[in-house]
PDB file of C-alpha atoms in Angstrom:
ATOM      1  CA  UNK A  10     100.610 100.066 103.624  1.00  0.00           C
ATOM      2  CA  UNK A  11      99.434 103.397 102.335  1.00  0.00           C
ATOM      3  CA  UNK A  12     100.669 106.687 104.014  1.00  0.00           C
ATOM      4  CA  UNK A  13      99.008 109.991 103.318  1.00  0.00           C
ATOM      5  CA  UNK A  14      99.409 113.329 105.093  1.00  0.00           C
ATOM      6  CA  UNK A  15      96.011 114.735 105.989  1.00  0.00           C
ATOM      7  CA  UNK A  16      97.726 117.957 107.571  1.00  0.00           C
ATOM      8  CA  UNK A  17     101.409 118.894 106.849  1.00  0.00           C
ATOM      9  CA  UNK A  18     102.428 122.373 108.116  1.00  0.00           C
ATOM     10  CA  UNK A  19     105.977 121.586 109.161  1.00  0.00           C
ATOM     11  CA  UNK A  20     104.909 121.396 112.723  1.00  0.00           C
ATOM     12  CA  UNK A  21     107.601 119.885 114.985  1.00  0.00           C
ATOM     13  CA  UNK A  22     105.030 117.314 116.178  1.00  0.00           C
ATOM     14  CA  UNK A  23     103.534 114.525 114.138  1.00  0.00           C
ATOM     15  CA  UNK A  24     100.492 112.432 115.000  1.00  0.00           C
ATOM     16  CA  UNK A  25     100.643 109.107 113.179  1.00  0.00           C
ATOM     17  CA  UNK A  26      97.277 107.513 112.923  1.00  0.00           C
ATOM     18  CA  UNK A  27      96.816 103.889 111.880  1.00  0.00           C
ATOM     19  CA  UNK A  28      93.194 103.316 110.501  1.00  0.00           C
ATOM     20  CA  UNK A  29      91.089 100.170 110.553  1.00  0.00           C
ATOM     21  CA  UNK A  30      90.518  97.557 107.951  1.00  0.00           C
ATOM     22  CA  UNK A  31      89.023  98.682 104.701  1.00  0.00           C
ATOM     23  CA  UNK A  32      89.754 102.329 105.404  1.00  0.00           C
ATOM     24  CA  UNK A  33      91.145 105.142 103.359  1.00  0.00           C
ATOM     25  CA  UNK A  34      91.521 108.714 104.159  1.00  0.00           C
ATOM     26  CA  UNK A  35      88.057 109.682 103.403  1.00  0.00           C
ATOM     27  CA  UNK A  36      86.592 109.299 107.067  1.00  0.00           C
ATOM     28  CA  UNK A  37      89.347 111.276 108.382  1.00  0.00           C
ATOM     29  CA  UNK A  38      89.714 114.251 106.228  1.00  0.00           C
ATOM     30  CA  UNK A  39      87.689 116.368 108.709  1.00  0.00           C
ATOM     31  CA  UNK A  40      90.262 116.163 111.439  1.00  0.00           C
ATOM     32  CA  UNK A  41      92.719 119.186 111.611  1.00  0.00           C
ATOM     33  CA  UNK A  42      94.710 119.204 114.795  1.00  0.00           C
ATOM     34  CA  UNK A  43      96.103 122.720 115.392  1.00  0.00           C
ATOM     35  CA  UNK A  44      99.155 121.700 117.200  1.00  0.00           C
ATOM     36  CA  UNK A  45     100.299 118.726 115.007  1.00  0.00           C
ATOM     37  CA  UNK A  46     100.864 117.455 111.607  1.00  0.00           C
ATOM     38  CA  UNK A  47      98.678 114.249 110.753  1.00  0.00           C
ATOM     39  CA  UNK A  48      99.873 111.344 108.869  1.00  0.00           C
ATOM     40  CA  UNK A  49      97.364 108.487 108.112  1.00  0.00           C
ATOM     41  CA  UNK A  50      98.250 104.929 107.427  1.00  0.00           C
ATOM     42  CA  UNK A  51      95.817 102.149 106.094  1.00  0.00           C
ATOM     43  CA  UNK A  52      95.742  99.171 103.785  1.00  0.00           C
ATOM     44  CA  UNK A  53      97.509  96.350 105.680  1.00  0.00           C
ATOM     45  CA  UNK A  54      98.011  93.866 102.782  1.00  0.00           C
ATOM     46  CA  UNK A  55     101.473  94.571 103.789  1.00  0.00           C
ATOM     47  CA  UNK A  56     103.074  96.394 106.788  1.00  0.00           C
ATOM     48  CA  UNK A  57     105.961  98.053 104.812  1.00  0.00           C
ATOM     49  CA  UNK A  58     106.268 101.690 106.092  1.00  0.00           C
ATOM     50  CA  UNK A  59     108.397 104.355 104.744  1.00  0.00           C
ATOM     51  CA  UNK A  60     110.040 106.069 107.714  1.00  0.00           C
ATOM     52  CA  UNK A  61     111.468 109.044 105.610  1.00  0.00           C
ATOM     53  CA  UNK A  62     108.790 111.576 106.593  1.00  0.00           C
ATOM     54  CA  UNK A  63     109.603 111.148 110.178  1.00  0.00           C
ATOM     55  CA  UNK A  64     113.124 112.932 109.851  1.00  0.00           C
ATOM     56  CA  UNK A  65     111.254 116.282 109.884  1.00  0.00           C
ATOM     57  CA  UNK A  66     109.793 115.905 113.360  1.00  0.00           C
ATOM     58  CA  UNK A  67     110.920 116.190 116.963  1.00  0.00           C
ATOM     59  CA  UNK A  68     107.971 114.508 118.592  1.00  0.00           C
ATOM     60  CA  UNK A  69     105.741 111.642 117.522  1.00  0.00           C
ATOM     61  CA  UNK A  70     102.529 110.403 118.823  1.00  0.00           C
ATOM     62  CA  UNK A  71     100.541 107.389 117.630  1.00  0.00           C
ATOM     63  CA  UNK A  72      96.951 106.526 117.574  1.00  0.00           C
ATOM     64  CA  UNK A  73      95.540 103.221 116.300  1.00  0.00           C
ATOM     65  CA  UNK A  74      91.894 102.344 115.710  1.00  0.00           C
ATOM     66  CA  UNK A  75      90.627  98.728 115.343  1.00  0.00           C
ATOM     67  CA  UNK A  76      92.873  96.734 113.128  1.00  0.00           C
ATOM     68  CA  UNK A  77      95.290  99.664 112.977  1.00  0.00           C
ATOM     69  CA  UNK A  78      96.149  98.865 116.695  1.00  0.00           C
ATOM     70  CA  UNK A  79      97.583  95.602 115.481  1.00  0.00           C
ATOM     71  CA  UNK A  80      99.380  97.285 112.558  1.00  0.00           C
ATOM     72  CA  UNK A  81     100.858  99.917 114.691  1.00  0.00           C
ATOM     73  CA  UNK A  82     102.121  97.333 117.288  1.00  0.00           C
ATOM     74  CA  UNK A  83     104.213  95.739 114.576  1.00  0.00           C
ATOM     75  CA  UNK A  84     105.213  98.975 112.727  1.00  0.00           C
ATOM     76  CA  UNK A  85     105.927 101.599 115.340  1.00  0.00           C
ATOM     77  CA  UNK A  86     108.743  99.724 117.221  1.00  0.00           C
ATOM     78  CA  UNK A  87     110.812  99.848 113.939  1.00  0.00           C
ATOM     79  CA  UNK A  88     110.544 103.531 113.472  1.00  0.00           C
ATOM     80  CA  UNK A  89     113.505 105.849 113.973  1.00  0.00           C
ATOM     81  CA  UNK A  90     111.602 108.173 116.317  1.00  0.00           C
ATOM     82  CA  UNK A  91     110.343 106.825 119.534  1.00  0.00           C
ATOM     83  CA  UNK A  92     106.670 107.836 120.264  1.00  0.00           C
ATOM     84  CA  UNK A  93     105.852 110.035 123.165  1.00  0.00           C
ATOM     85  CA  UNK A  94     102.389 108.438 123.628  1.00  0.00           C
ATOM     86  CA  UNK A  95     100.307 105.640 121.958  1.00  0.00           C
ATOM     87  CA  UNK A  96      96.601 105.499 122.173  1.00  0.00           C
ATOM     88  CA  UNK A  97      94.757 102.269 121.115  1.00  0.00           C
ATOM     89  CA  UNK A  98      91.009 102.922 120.053  1.00  0.00           C
ATOM     90  CA  UNK A  99      88.636 100.024 120.031  1.00  0.00           C
ATOM     91  CA  UNK A 100      91.316  97.447 119.023  1.00  0.00           C
ATOM     92  CA  UNK A 101      93.987  95.226 120.420  1.00  0.00           C
ATOM     93  CA  UNK A 102      97.464  93.908 119.400  1.00  0.00           C
ATOM     94  CA  UNK A 103      95.821  90.473 119.070  1.00  0.00           C
ATOM     95  CA  UNK A 104      93.386  90.870 116.195  1.00  0.00           C
ATOM     96  CA  UNK A 105      92.267  87.283 115.829  1.00  0.00           C
ATOM     97  CA  UNK A 106      91.939  85.687 119.196  1.00  0.00           C
ATOM     98  CA  UNK A 107      89.121  83.981 121.168  1.00  0.00           C
ATOM     99  CA  UNK A 108      89.871  85.985 124.289  1.00  0.00           C
ATOM    100  CA  UNK A 109      91.620  89.119 123.277  1.00  0.00           C
ATOM    101  CA  UNK A 110      90.416  90.073 119.808  1.00  0.00           C
ATOM    102  CA  UNK A 111      87.870  88.963 117.248  1.00  0.00           C
ATOM    103  CA  UNK A 112      87.113  85.271 117.716  1.00  0.00           C
ATOM    104  CA  UNK A 113      88.678  83.292 114.803  1.00  0.00           C
ATOM    105  CA  UNK A 114      85.379  81.726 113.578  1.00  0.00           C
ATOM    106  CA  UNK A 115      83.895  85.138 113.315  1.00  0.00           C
ATOM    107  CA  UNK A 116      87.003  86.588 111.498  1.00  0.00           C
ATOM    108  CA  UNK A 117      86.941  83.684 109.119  1.00  0.00           C
ATOM    109  CA  UNK A 118      83.300  83.775 108.458  1.00  0.00           C
ATOM    110  CA  UNK A 119      83.759  87.632 107.675  1.00  0.00           C
ATOM    111  CA  UNK A 120      86.503  86.726 105.115  1.00  0.00           C
ATOM    112  CA  UNK A 121      84.821  83.937 103.496  1.00  0.00           C
ATOM    113  CA  UNK A 122      81.402  85.444 103.233  1.00  0.00           C
ATOM    114  CA  UNK A 123      82.648  89.210 102.241  1.00  0.00           C
ATOM    115  CA  UNK A 124      80.133  90.653  99.603  1.00  0.00           C
ATOM    116  CA  UNK A 125      78.754  94.076  99.007  1.00  0.00           C
ATOM    117  CA  UNK A 126      75.743  93.159 101.198  1.00  0.00           C
ATOM    118  CA  UNK A 127      77.696  91.644 104.095  1.00  0.00           C
ATOM    119  CA  UNK A 128      80.034  94.757 104.062  1.00  0.00           C
ATOM    120  CA  UNK A 129      77.064  97.107 104.325  1.00  0.00           C
ATOM    121  CA  UNK A 130      75.874  95.093 107.374  1.00  0.00           C
ATOM    122  CA  UNK A 131      79.304  95.213 108.907  1.00  0.00           C
ATOM    123  CA  UNK A 132      79.422  98.997 108.522  1.00  0.00           C
ATOM    124  CA  UNK A 133      76.096  99.271 110.149  1.00  0.00           C
ATOM    125  CA  UNK A 134      77.245  97.293 113.130  1.00  0.00           C
ATOM    126  CA  UNK A 135      80.471  99.295 113.290  1.00  0.00           C
ATOM    127  CA  UNK A 136      78.396 102.401 113.591  1.00  0.00           C
ATOM    128  CA  UNK A 137      76.102 101.235 116.120  1.00  0.00           C
ATOM    129  CA  UNK A 138      72.928 103.381 115.299  1.00  0.00           C
ATOM    130  CA  UNK A 139      71.256 104.689 112.335  1.00  0.00           C
ATOM    131  CA  UNK A 140      72.289 108.374 112.926  1.00  0.00           C
ATOM    132  CA  UNK A 141      76.027 107.527 112.976  1.00  0.00           C
ATOM    133  CA  UNK A 142      75.706 105.184 110.066  1.00  0.00           C
ATOM    134  CA  UNK A 143      74.055 107.908 107.955  1.00  0.00           C
ATOM    135  CA  UNK A 144      76.867 110.353 108.654  1.00  0.00           C
ATOM    136  CA  UNK A 145      79.405 107.610 108.026  1.00  0.00           C
ATOM    137  CA  UNK A 146      77.790 107.023 104.499  1.00  0.00           C
ATOM    138  CA  UNK A 147      78.910 110.471 103.464  1.00  0.00           C
ATOM    139  CA  UNK A 148      82.530 109.581 104.297  1.00  0.00           C
ATOM    140  CA  UNK A 149      82.690 105.796 103.388  1.00  0.00           C
ATOM    141  CA  UNK A 150      85.967 104.564 101.924  1.00  0.00           C
ATOM    142  CA  UNK A 151      85.860 103.908  98.181  1.00  0.00           C
ATOM    143  CA  UNK A 152      88.028 100.791  97.799  1.00  0.00           C
ATOM    144  CA  UNK A 153      87.330  97.834  95.822  1.00  0.00           C
ATOM    145  CA  UNK A 154      85.781  94.736  97.613  1.00  0.00           C
ATOM    146  CA  UNK A 155      88.555  92.383  96.154  1.00  0.00           C
ATOM    147  CA  UNK A 156      91.063  94.673  97.791  1.00  0.00           C
ATOM    148  CA  UNK A 157      89.166  94.388 101.199  1.00  0.00           C
ATOM    149  CA  UNK A 158      89.149  90.752 100.937  1.00  0.00           C
ATOM    150  CA  UNK A 159      92.941  90.562 100.094  1.00  0.00           C
ATOM    151  CA  UNK A 160      93.508  92.760 103.082  1.00  0.00           C
ATOM    152  CA  UNK A 161      91.724  90.515 105.461  1.00  0.00           C
ATOM    153  CA  UNK A 162      93.511  87.491 104.111  1.00  0.00           C
ATOM    154  CA  UNK A 163      96.980  89.118 104.374  1.00  0.00           C
ATOM    155  CA  UNK A 164      96.168  90.047 108.111  1.00  0.00           C
ATOM    156  CA  UNK A 165      95.137  86.423 108.944  1.00  0.00           C
ATOM    157  CA  UNK A 166      98.361  85.147 107.328  1.00  0.00           C
ATOM    158  CA  UNK A 167     100.585  87.809 109.054  1.00  0.00           C
ATOM    159  CA  UNK A 168      99.009  86.915 112.416  1.00  0.00           C
ATOM    160  CA  UNK A 169     100.387  83.382 112.121  1.00  0.00           C
ATOM    161  CA  UNK A 170     104.019  84.457 110.953  1.00  0.00           C
ATOM    162  CA  UNK A 171     104.771  87.686 112.876  1.00  0.00           C
ATOM    163  CA  UNK A 172     106.544  87.482 116.283  1.00  0.00           C
ATOM    164  CA  UNK A 173     104.683  88.945 119.348  1.00  0.00           C
ATOM    165  CA  UNK A 174     104.418  92.747 119.164  1.00  0.00           C
ATOM    166  CA  UNK A 175     106.614  94.899 121.447  1.00  0.00           C
ATOM    167  CA  UNK A 176     104.926  98.264 121.301  1.00  0.00           C
ATOM    168  CA  UNK A 177     104.121  99.798 124.720  1.00  0.00           C
ATOM    169  CA  UNK A 178     100.661 101.332 124.467  1.00  0.00           C
ATOM    170  CA  UNK A 179     100.245 104.245 126.868  1.00  0.00           C
ATOM    171  CA  UNK A 180      96.418 104.216 126.977  1.00  0.00           C
ATOM    172  CA  UNK A 181      93.544 102.177 125.515  1.00  0.00           C
ATOM    173  CA  UNK A 182      89.996 103.358 124.662  1.00  0.00           C
ATOM    174  CA  UNK A 183      87.313 100.583 124.848  1.00  0.00           C
ATOM    175  CA  UNK A 184      83.802 101.468 123.500  1.00  0.00           C
ATOM    176  CA  UNK A 185      81.240  99.371 125.461  1.00  0.00           C
ATOM    177  CA  UNK A 186      78.882  99.432 122.543  1.00  0.00           C
ATOM    178  CA  UNK A 187      81.452  97.947 120.125  1.00  0.00           C
ATOM    179  CA  UNK A 188      79.909  95.173 118.079  1.00  0.00           C
ATOM    180  CA  UNK A 189      83.035  94.249 116.035  1.00  0.00           C
ATOM    181  CA  UNK A 190      85.632  93.509 118.558  1.00  0.00           C
ATOM    182  CA  UNK A 191      83.967  92.368 121.811  1.00  0.00           C
ATOM    183  CA  UNK A 192      84.643  94.927 124.582  1.00  0.00           C
ATOM    184  CA  UNK A 193      85.389  92.193 127.108  1.00  0.00           C
ATOM    185  CA  UNK A 194      88.106  90.781 124.812  1.00  0.00           C
ATOM    186  CA  UNK A 195      89.530  94.197 124.535  1.00  0.00           C
ATOM    187  CA  UNK A 196      89.620  94.515 128.234  1.00  0.00           C
ATOM    188  CA  UNK A 197      91.252  91.056 128.610  1.00  0.00           C
ATOM    189  CA  UNK A 198      94.037  91.993 126.108  1.00  0.00           C
ATOM    190  CA  UNK A 199      94.812  95.310 127.965  1.00  0.00           C
ATOM    191  CA  UNK A 200      94.542  93.844 131.373  1.00  0.00           C
ATOM    192  CA  UNK A 201      97.186  91.257 130.383  1.00  0.00           C
ATOM    193  CA  UNK A 202      99.545  93.965 128.992  1.00  0.00           C
ATOM    194  CA  UNK A 203      98.771  96.247 132.064  1.00  0.00           C
ATOM    195  CA  UNK A 204      97.662  99.131 129.804  1.00  0.00           C
ATOM    196  CA  UNK A 205      95.432 101.737 131.481  1.00  0.00           C
ATOM    197  CA  UNK A 206      91.936 101.743 129.970  1.00  0.00           C
ATOM    198  CA  UNK A 207      89.304 104.442 129.477  1.00  0.00           C
ATOM    199  CA  UNK A 208      85.817 103.053 128.731  1.00  0.00           C
ATOM    200  CA  UNK A 209      83.231 104.969 126.801  1.00  0.00           C
ATOM    201  CA  UNK A 210      79.651 104.308 125.653  1.00  0.00           C
ATOM    202  CA  UNK A 211      80.558 104.535 121.974  1.00  0.00           C
ATOM    203  CA  UNK A 212      80.394 101.950 119.046  1.00  0.00           C
ATOM    204  CA  UNK A 213      83.419 100.641 117.227  1.00  0.00           C
ATOM    205  CA  UNK A 214      83.369 103.795 115.065  1.00  0.00           C
ATOM    206  CA  UNK A 215      83.706 106.311 117.835  1.00  0.00           C
ATOM    207  CA  UNK A 216      83.231 109.948 116.480  1.00  0.00           C
ATOM    208  CA  UNK A 217      83.744 111.630 119.797  1.00  0.00           C
ATOM    209  CA  UNK A 218      86.895 109.875 120.528  1.00  0.00           C
ATOM    210  CA  UNK A 219      88.246 110.484 117.079  1.00  0.00           C
ATOM    211  CA  UNK A 220      87.477 114.169 117.532  1.00  0.00           C
ATOM    212  CA  UNK A 221      89.387 114.225 120.871  1.00  0.00           C
ATOM    213  CA  UNK A 222      92.475 112.191 119.868  1.00  0.00           C
ATOM    214  CA  UNK A 223      92.821 113.370 116.446  1.00  0.00           C
ATOM    215  CA  UNK A 224      91.992 117.125 116.798  1.00  0.00           C
ATOM    216  CA  UNK A 225      91.078 118.718 120.163  1.00  0.00           C
ATOM    217  CA  UNK A 226      93.764 117.170 122.217  1.00  0.00           C
ATOM    218  CA  UNK A 227      96.410 119.175 120.206  1.00  0.00           C
ATOM    219  CA  UNK A 228      94.528 122.507 119.940  1.00  0.00           C
ATOM    220  CA  UNK A 229      95.870 124.400 122.925  1.00  0.00           C
ATOM    221  CA  UNK A 230      98.917 122.360 123.510  1.00  0.00           C
TER     222      UNK A 230
END
């Protein structure tokens, strides 16, 4: 797992953001919460997390997006600082699941058929509309295709080996226009876990939701 500070001003509060599959810091460089430092995690070829940076903080908050919800579910319970709140955005702790995540056949098809062309189509579905997709193209992650394939394979393997996650999410955001993880599957997962849900009209890549949870929420706090 990669960790990179997007904002580090020795604030006593840290926002720990777990990005989705295939991500790097590029789509998130624009977010500058005024009341919190911001540490981004991505690349889930392993779930090894260095907790040393957390020693500087008195308060921890967690946001997970897409596959980052799964990664956070297994990582955050092991951290030395318990989170105050944890928000899941368009993802679930069960990333490969017929009823609570991405159906296994679709996940496997994505892994086996991953090419530059199929990735381009995936990103278009992720963004939902052409205006969002055009904005995303200016901040598209720059990771090699082989690395993304290895990350998907590692996630699939880990899902068969790891115990059930124990992180207690305080809120989940579900985009009704999500074309990557079926919205009803997300609702099924959070209903089973008894986690409050806020529904939006956004796609899988939710710019307004990111702006709220990664920036505006902390400005006047």
